[in-house]
Amino acid sequence: MSNQGKSVAKASAEHVYDSGLAVIPADAIKDPGLEPHRVRMTDKSEKHEKAAVRQVAALFILSFLGSAFAIYAYYAFPIVEDLGSVRNNTLFLGLGITLGLLGIGIGAVHWAKTLMPDAEVSEERHQARSSEADRAAAIEIIKLADQESGFSRRKLIRRSLYTALAAFPIPAIFLFADLGKDQTEHLRHTMWKSGTKLVKDPTGVPIKASDVTIGSVFHVIPEGLNEKEDKLEEKAKAAVLLVRLDPADLKEDPARKGWSYDGIVAYSKICTHVGCPVALYEQHTHHLLCPCHQSTFDVTEHCKVVFGPASRPLPQLPITVDKDGYLIAQSDFTEPVGPSFWERNN
Amino acid sequence: MSTAVKKPGFLAERANYLDERVGVAGILKEFGRKVFPDHWSFMLGEVALYSFLVLLLSGTFLTFFFQPAMTPVIYDGAFGPLKGAEMSVAYESTLNISFEVRGGLLMRQVHHWSALLFVAAAGLHMLRVFFTGAFRKPREMNWIVGVVLFVLGMAGGFTGYSLPDDLLSGNGLRIIDGMIKGVPIAGSYISSLLFGGEYPGTAIVARLYGLHILLIPALILVFIVVHLFMVVIHKHTHYSGPGRKDTNVVGYPLMPVYVAKAGGFFFIVFGVIMLVAATITINPVWNYGSYDPSPVSAGTQPDWYIGWADGALRLAPSHLETYWFGYTWSWNILLPIIVLLVFLVLVGAYPFIEKWVTGDEREHHVLDRPRNAPTRTAIGAAGVTFYAVLWAGAATDLLATNFRLSLNQVLTTMQILLIVAPFIAFFVTKRICLSLQRKDQAIVLHGRETGRIVRMPHGEYIEVHEPLDKYEMWKLVDFKDYKPTLARPNAEGKITVSARLRAAVSRFYFEDRIAPVTAGELAAAHSHGHEEHAAIEAPKAEKAPAKKAAAKKPAAKKASAKK
């Protein structure tokens, strides 16, 4: 029934390949050959043919009109103060061009389908493999080249060439060194210092502890950030979320007892997963949620991870108040903020 | 042509000029009547190619206006709500393209929509190639080129939508920065090199711009040229059908039919993109505001083709980080990256795996119907399901809010589905394929059900089956069939591990198999039902003239002629 594993013999002079696990049945049903061609209406009826010609021409003319309309629309729908004009400009210019393009496209395809011959033709394929003579000739050329250059014979040249080739791309790697400085040290520090006022983001207004009611949230930056030259870089590390809870809800670690002020706690806003701002606060669960990958942190327990792909709690900023009652930082964060990095070593 | 005595016309003179300089007649003789098979699924790759051309055209327009600089400026343009806001030059120039250049917003939308279409069409094209087995010898290398093109498409898309320096794209870059930092040893160095120091820095937009408008499109172009060059060398595959063999190609000639069809199709693709761009807003960066590391909008989503990568990040379980040897190993980032890379490598390696199993060295130019390669189709379905769950994983928050579900439960469900769903998809798909094959087999052997019930003289009722005509039948029996192998000893009489493995994998592939119907089986089936046939077809012959005149089907004619 099957000559599994054996080769298929072909009538042509083409190379005979191993058919592997293929089953070649001895009494397969025979290929009946190409189906007889079905004549289209446009082939046998002059009326239909002429109609098709008119349709194709109409589509091309429609395309011409569309392109003309696009030029008209460019001037007829200028962009003025009113933002609705942007929409009209986009819409009518776009529709004109659309008509110009679709008219050509549909017309050409319609032409091909109705008026050009639709009888399928068959063309021979040949195996990609070159003829035996060509393969022999190619091998001969390689051998000759090897012999003439002495590539195989002259080991010294060959090996020194390999050495040179291995070394030449390496300077290119060094060229990239000046793309940026090593920042691992900068990743460990932020703008926060002892005594830095907590101010509102983005206005820079200082926050009085008495203004922070229970349950409220403040987006906070260090005072003076807006005046910094590299303020985006600093903000990308120093952004903080300030929340006031009922002190009874806080389950504070004794070691961090003094880091909060009367139920007010401040945590880094930069997610410890990949660095999105953890901007969503759910009041009744006291959870902070990162909108990018849904890492969830529990504010009552030092922002430990309760859900999502993050691994580490959000770093806490130790805070207190100054003599005027404004919230200030006791120090910088005690650990690097934001996503983990290789040298972080927690 | 018919007027050989006349002076050569304008075109003939130009053609002669070209031929005498570059030998254009020879090229035309070689390629002018090249045959291309016709099928709608062959147009998916064309859509990808044409949307790439639209990307080049619209992208060039955008470069005339876009300024890839992160220098801060105070906005004083046409868009009122942002007047007086501080932003980067890149964002400002994007707003200017949208609100001050006529047709600027249109071109931005054409560019973005065609980028989405490019990756989508390339992906669907890959699926078509996979499920029809078009990657088999001699096209394995072209499959790899295609996988590379798909990845380059994603890279082109990501570097592109990061350029406007708006809040959404900035957060996308922040995620990339976080991922890079999680890479062992070199992560923090690569991050600071890429961003020119600390994130976000002032260099990244200009650097991505260089990649986006030069390096990536150049690479895509080179790989497209290689891709199409190989298509010309191999000639296009065709679906199985009467007269279609591994040694020929059946279709229409390039000139004039394919010049008109494919050329026209370019205009259709361009036209549809233009229509969508003219009517549907995409990436309204003016709503997001300029980039600021502190705010973020809820429900942030990347462009669709990055979704599966974002989903992989989201589905990683909590607390995966470890601290070994004094360093931080961020498995919550590494694991998703490894999963994505392994998936891509498996996709790229699939043709070689299948060839190792079948051991089939022959060239294959007739495509498989997916049902006729049940295990491959099932593997493909499992892969698609895996990708789809990752992709849906990027929308856990939106699924939860829109359907009022618990976010945590949605995510946990996705994590389970990521592991379980591919197995279900595999099993279900394989069974469906085998059932469809059995259905085909039954149709070949017993003909099509006609719904005509005939009462036999002795009172039995029988449904009349109409035999297939030979062309229809050929479509159902023309497929390659493989049989599992046993682990055989090699020349030294040893059964190697690889032989055992191959035997096991071949069983996995081909244990459940349905062979194409042979001529002998067909004859046997016909003679088996002969008595019934004779009984049924006698009365049928009487009724036939009236019925057949109306139906006029070649199949029906043949059936009555045989009798």
Short mmCIF file of N, CA, C and O in Angstrom, two decimals, chain A residues 269-328:
data_model
loop_
_atom_site.label_atom_id
_atom_site.label_comp_id
_atom_site.label_asym_id
_atom_site.label_seq_id
_atom_site.Cartn_x
_atom_site.Cartn_y
_atom_site.Cartn_z
N LYS A 269 5.89 57.78 44.33
CA LYS A 269 4.80 57.56 43.38
C LYS A 269 5.28 56.69 42.22
O LYS A 269 4.49 56.32 41.35
N ILE A 270 6.58 56.39 42.19
CA ILE A 270 7.13 55.66 41.05
C ILE A 270 7.07 54.17 41.34
O ILE A 270 7.68 53.68 42.29
N CYS A 271 6.36 53.44 40.48
CA CYS A 271 6.11 52.02 40.71
C CYS A 271 7.43 51.25 40.74
O CYS A 271 8.34 51.51 39.95
N THR A 272 7.51 50.30 41.67
CA THR A 272 8.72 49.50 41.78
C THR A 272 8.77 48.39 40.72
O THR A 272 9.71 47.61 40.68
N HIS A 273 7.74 48.34 39.88
CA HIS A 273 7.73 47.34 38.81
C HIS A 273 8.53 47.88 37.62
O HIS A 273 9.70 47.56 37.48
N VAL A 274 7.92 48.73 36.78
CA VAL A 274 8.70 49.33 35.70
C VAL A 274 8.63 50.84 35.67
O VAL A 274 9.00 51.46 34.68
N GLY A 275 8.13 51.46 36.73
CA GLY A 275 8.31 52.90 36.86
C GLY A 275 7.14 53.80 36.48
O GLY A 275 7.30 55.01 36.41
N CYS A 276 5.97 53.23 36.20
CA CYS A 276 4.82 54.09 35.93
C CYS A 276 4.44 54.83 37.22
O CYS A 276 4.70 54.34 38.31
N PRO A 277 3.79 55.98 37.09
CA PRO A 277 3.31 56.65 38.29
C PRO A 277 2.13 55.88 38.90
O PRO A 277 1.18 55.57 38.20
N VAL A 278 2.23 55.57 40.19
CA VAL A 278 1.15 54.84 40.87
C VAL A 278 0.13 55.88 41.28
O VAL A 278 0.18 56.42 42.38
N ALA A 279 -0.80 56.19 40.42
CA ALA A 279 -1.59 57.40 40.61
C ALA A 279 -3.01 57.16 41.11
O ALA A 279 -3.72 58.11 41.38
N LEU A 280 -3.45 55.91 41.21
CA LEU A 280 -4.83 55.68 41.60
C LEU A 280 -4.92 55.27 43.07
O LEU A 280 -4.28 54.31 43.48
N TYR A 281 -5.70 56.02 43.84
CA TYR A 281 -5.85 55.69 45.27
C TYR A 281 -7.29 55.30 45.54
O TYR A 281 -8.22 56.01 45.19
N GLU A 282 -7.46 54.13 46.13
CA GLU A 282 -8.79 53.66 46.46
C GLU A 282 -9.02 53.92 47.94
O GLU A 282 -8.38 53.27 48.79
N GLN A 283 -9.93 54.86 48.24
CA GLN A 283 -10.04 55.36 49.59
C GLN A 283 -10.46 54.30 50.62
O GLN A 283 -9.84 54.18 51.67
N HIS A 284 -11.47 53.49 50.29
CA HIS A 284 -11.98 52.62 51.34
C HIS A 284 -11.11 51.40 51.59
O HIS A 284 -11.18 50.81 52.65
N THR A 285 -10.26 51.02 50.62
CA THR A 285 -9.37 49.89 50.89
C THR A 285 -7.97 50.36 51.25
O THR A 285 -7.13 49.56 51.65
N HIS A 286 -7.72 51.67 51.09
CA HIS A 286 -6.38 52.23 51.29
C HIS A 286 -5.35 51.59 50.36
O HIS A 286 -4.21 51.37 50.74
N HIS A 287 -5.79 51.25 49.14
CA HIS A 287 -4.85 50.64 48.18
C HIS A 287 -4.42 51.67 47.15
O HIS A 287 -5.22 52.49 46.71
N LEU A 288 -3.15 51.60 46.76
CA LEU A 288 -2.66 52.39 45.63
C LEU A 288 -2.52 51.44 44.45
O LEU A 288 -1.98 50.34 44.58
N LEU A 289 -3.02 51.89 43.29
CA LEU A 289 -3.01 51.02 42.12
C LEU A 289 -2.25 51.69 40.98
O LEU A 289 -2.45 52.87 40.70
N CYS A 290 -1.36 50.93 40.35
CA CYS A 290 -0.64 51.45 39.19
C CYS A 290 -1.49 51.17 37.95
O CYS A 290 -1.85 50.03 37.69
N PRO A 291 -1.84 52.21 37.17
CA PRO A 291 -2.73 51.98 36.03
C PRO A 291 -2.05 51.24 34.87
O PRO A 291 -2.74 50.75 33.99
N CYS A 292 -0.73 51.14 34.87
CA CYS A 292 -0.06 50.49 33.74
C CYS A 292 -0.16 48.97 33.82
O CYS A 292 -0.56 48.32 32.87
N HIS A 293 0.23 48.40 34.96
CA HIS A 293 0.23 46.93 35.07
C HIS A 293 -0.48 46.43 36.32
O HIS A 293 -0.30 45.30 36.72
N GLN A 294 -1.25 47.31 36.94
CA GLN A 294 -2.14 46.94 38.04
C GLN A 294 -1.44 46.41 39.29
O GLN A 294 -2.03 45.66 40.06
N SER A 295 -0.19 46.78 39.51
CA SER A 295 0.41 46.45 40.80
C SER A 295 -0.35 47.23 41.87
O SER A 295 -0.64 48.40 41.68
N THR A 296 -0.64 46.57 42.98
CA THR A 296 -1.46 47.20 44.02
C THR A 296 -0.69 47.19 45.33
O THR A 296 -0.10 46.17 45.71
N PHE A 297 -0.70 48.35 46.00
CA PHE A 297 0.09 48.52 47.22
C PHE A 297 -0.84 48.92 48.35
O PHE A 297 -1.75 49.73 48.16
N ASP A 298 -0.59 48.36 49.54
CA ASP A 298 -1.43 48.65 50.69
C ASP A 298 -0.80 49.75 51.52
O ASP A 298 0.25 49.55 52.15
N VAL A 299 -1.45 50.92 51.54
CA VAL A 299 -0.87 52.08 52.23
C VAL A 299 -0.79 51.83 53.74
O VAL A 299 0.11 52.33 54.41
N THR A 300 -1.73 51.05 54.29
CA THR A 300 -1.73 50.85 55.75
C THR A 300 -0.54 50.02 56.21
O THR A 300 -0.15 50.09 57.36
N GLU A 301 0.03 49.23 55.30
CA GLU A 301 1.15 48.37 55.70
C GLU A 301 2.42 48.71 54.92
O GLU A 301 2.98 47.86 54.23
N HIS A 302 2.78 49.97 54.95
CA HIS A 302 4.01 50.43 54.29
C HIS A 302 4.02 50.09 52.81
O HIS A 302 5.06 49.74 52.25
N CYS A 303 2.86 50.19 52.18
CA CYS A 303 2.75 49.99 50.74
C CYS A 303 3.33 48.66 50.29
O CYS A 303 4.01 48.57 49.26
N LYS A 304 3.05 47.61 51.02
CA LYS A 304 3.51 46.30 50.56
C LYS A 304 2.67 45.89 49.36
O LYS A 304 1.52 46.34 49.20
N VAL A 305 3.25 45.02 48.52
CA VAL A 305 2.56 44.60 47.30
C VAL A 305 1.45 43.62 47.69
O VAL A 305 1.72 42.60 48.33
N VAL A 306 0.21 43.93 47.32
CA VAL A 306 -0.86 42.98 47.59
C VAL A 306 -1.35 42.31 46.32
O VAL A 306 -2.06 41.32 46.35
N PHE A 307 -0.97 42.86 45.16
CA PHE A 307 -1.42 42.28 43.90
C PHE A 307 -0.56 42.82 42.76
O PHE A 307 0.02 43.88 42.87
N GLY A 308 -0.50 42.06 41.66
CA GLY A 308 0.19 42.55 40.48
C GLY A 308 1.65 42.17 40.43
O GLY A 308 2.17 41.56 41.35
N PRO A 309 2.32 42.53 39.32
CA PRO A 309 3.66 42.03 39.06
C PRO A 309 4.78 42.67 39.87
O PRO A 309 5.91 42.19 39.82
N ALA A 310 4.51 43.73 40.62
CA ALA A 310 5.60 44.36 41.37
C ALA A 310 6.09 43.43 42.48
O ALA A 310 5.35 42.56 42.95
N SER A 311 7.35 43.64 42.90
CA SER A 311 7.92 42.77 43.94
C SER A 311 8.13 43.49 45.25
O SER A 311 8.04 42.89 46.31
N ARG A 312 8.46 44.78 45.16
CA ARG A 312 8.87 45.50 46.37
C ARG A 312 7.83 46.55 46.74
O ARG A 312 7.16 47.11 45.86
N PRO A 313 7.73 46.87 48.05
CA PRO A 313 6.84 47.96 48.45
C PRO A 313 7.33 49.29 47.90
O PRO A 313 8.52 49.42 47.56
N LEU A 314 6.44 50.25 47.81
CA LEU A 314 6.87 51.60 47.42
C LEU A 314 7.71 52.17 48.56
O LEU A 314 7.33 52.08 49.72
N PRO A 315 8.88 52.78 48.24
CA PRO A 315 9.70 53.36 49.30
C PRO A 315 8.95 54.49 50.01
O PRO A 315 8.22 55.26 49.39
N GLN A 316 9.17 54.57 51.32
CA GLN A 316 8.49 55.60 52.11
C GLN A 316 9.41 56.79 52.33
O GLN A 316 10.62 56.63 52.56
N LEU A 317 8.83 57.99 52.22
CA LEU A 317 9.59 59.20 52.50
C LEU A 317 9.32 59.61 53.95
O LEU A 317 8.18 59.87 54.31
N PRO A 318 10.36 59.65 54.79
CA PRO A 318 10.12 60.05 56.18
C PRO A 318 9.78 61.54 56.24
O PRO A 318 10.51 62.36 55.68
N ILE A 319 8.66 61.87 56.89
CA ILE A 319 8.24 63.28 56.93
C ILE A 319 7.98 63.74 58.35
O ILE A 319 7.81 62.94 59.27
N THR A 320 7.92 65.04 58.48
CA THR A 320 7.53 65.65 59.75
C THR A 320 7.01 67.06 59.43
O THR A 320 6.75 67.35 58.27
N VAL A 321 6.83 67.90 60.42
CA VAL A 321 6.41 69.27 60.14
C VAL A 321 7.44 70.26 60.67
O VAL A 321 8.15 69.97 61.62
N ASP A 322 7.52 71.42 60.00
CA ASP A 322 8.42 72.46 60.51
C ASP A 322 7.65 73.31 61.54
O ASP A 322 6.49 73.05 61.83
N LYS A 323 8.30 74.36 62.00
CA LYS A 323 7.70 75.12 63.10
C LYS A 323 6.42 75.84 62.67
O LYS A 323 5.57 76.15 63.50
N ASP A 324 6.27 76.09 61.31
CA ASP A 324 5.06 76.75 60.85
C ASP A 324 3.94 75.76 60.51
O ASP A 324 2.89 76.16 60.02
N GLY A 325 4.21 74.48 60.74
CA GLY A 325 3.17 73.48 60.47
C GLY A 325 3.20 72.94 59.06
O GLY A 325 2.30 72.20 58.65
N TYR A 326 4.21 73.32 58.24
CA TYR A 326 4.32 72.80 56.89
C TYR A 326 5.01 71.44 56.90
O TYR A 326 5.93 71.21 57.70
N LEU A 327 4.55 70.56 56.00
CA LEU A 327 5.16 69.24 55.92
C LEU A 327 6.53 69.34 55.28
O LEU A 327 6.70 70.00 54.25
N ILE A 328 7.50 68.69 55.90
CA ILE A 328 8.85 68.65 55.34
C ILE A 328 9.39 67.21 55.40
O ILE A 328 8.86 66.38 56.13
#
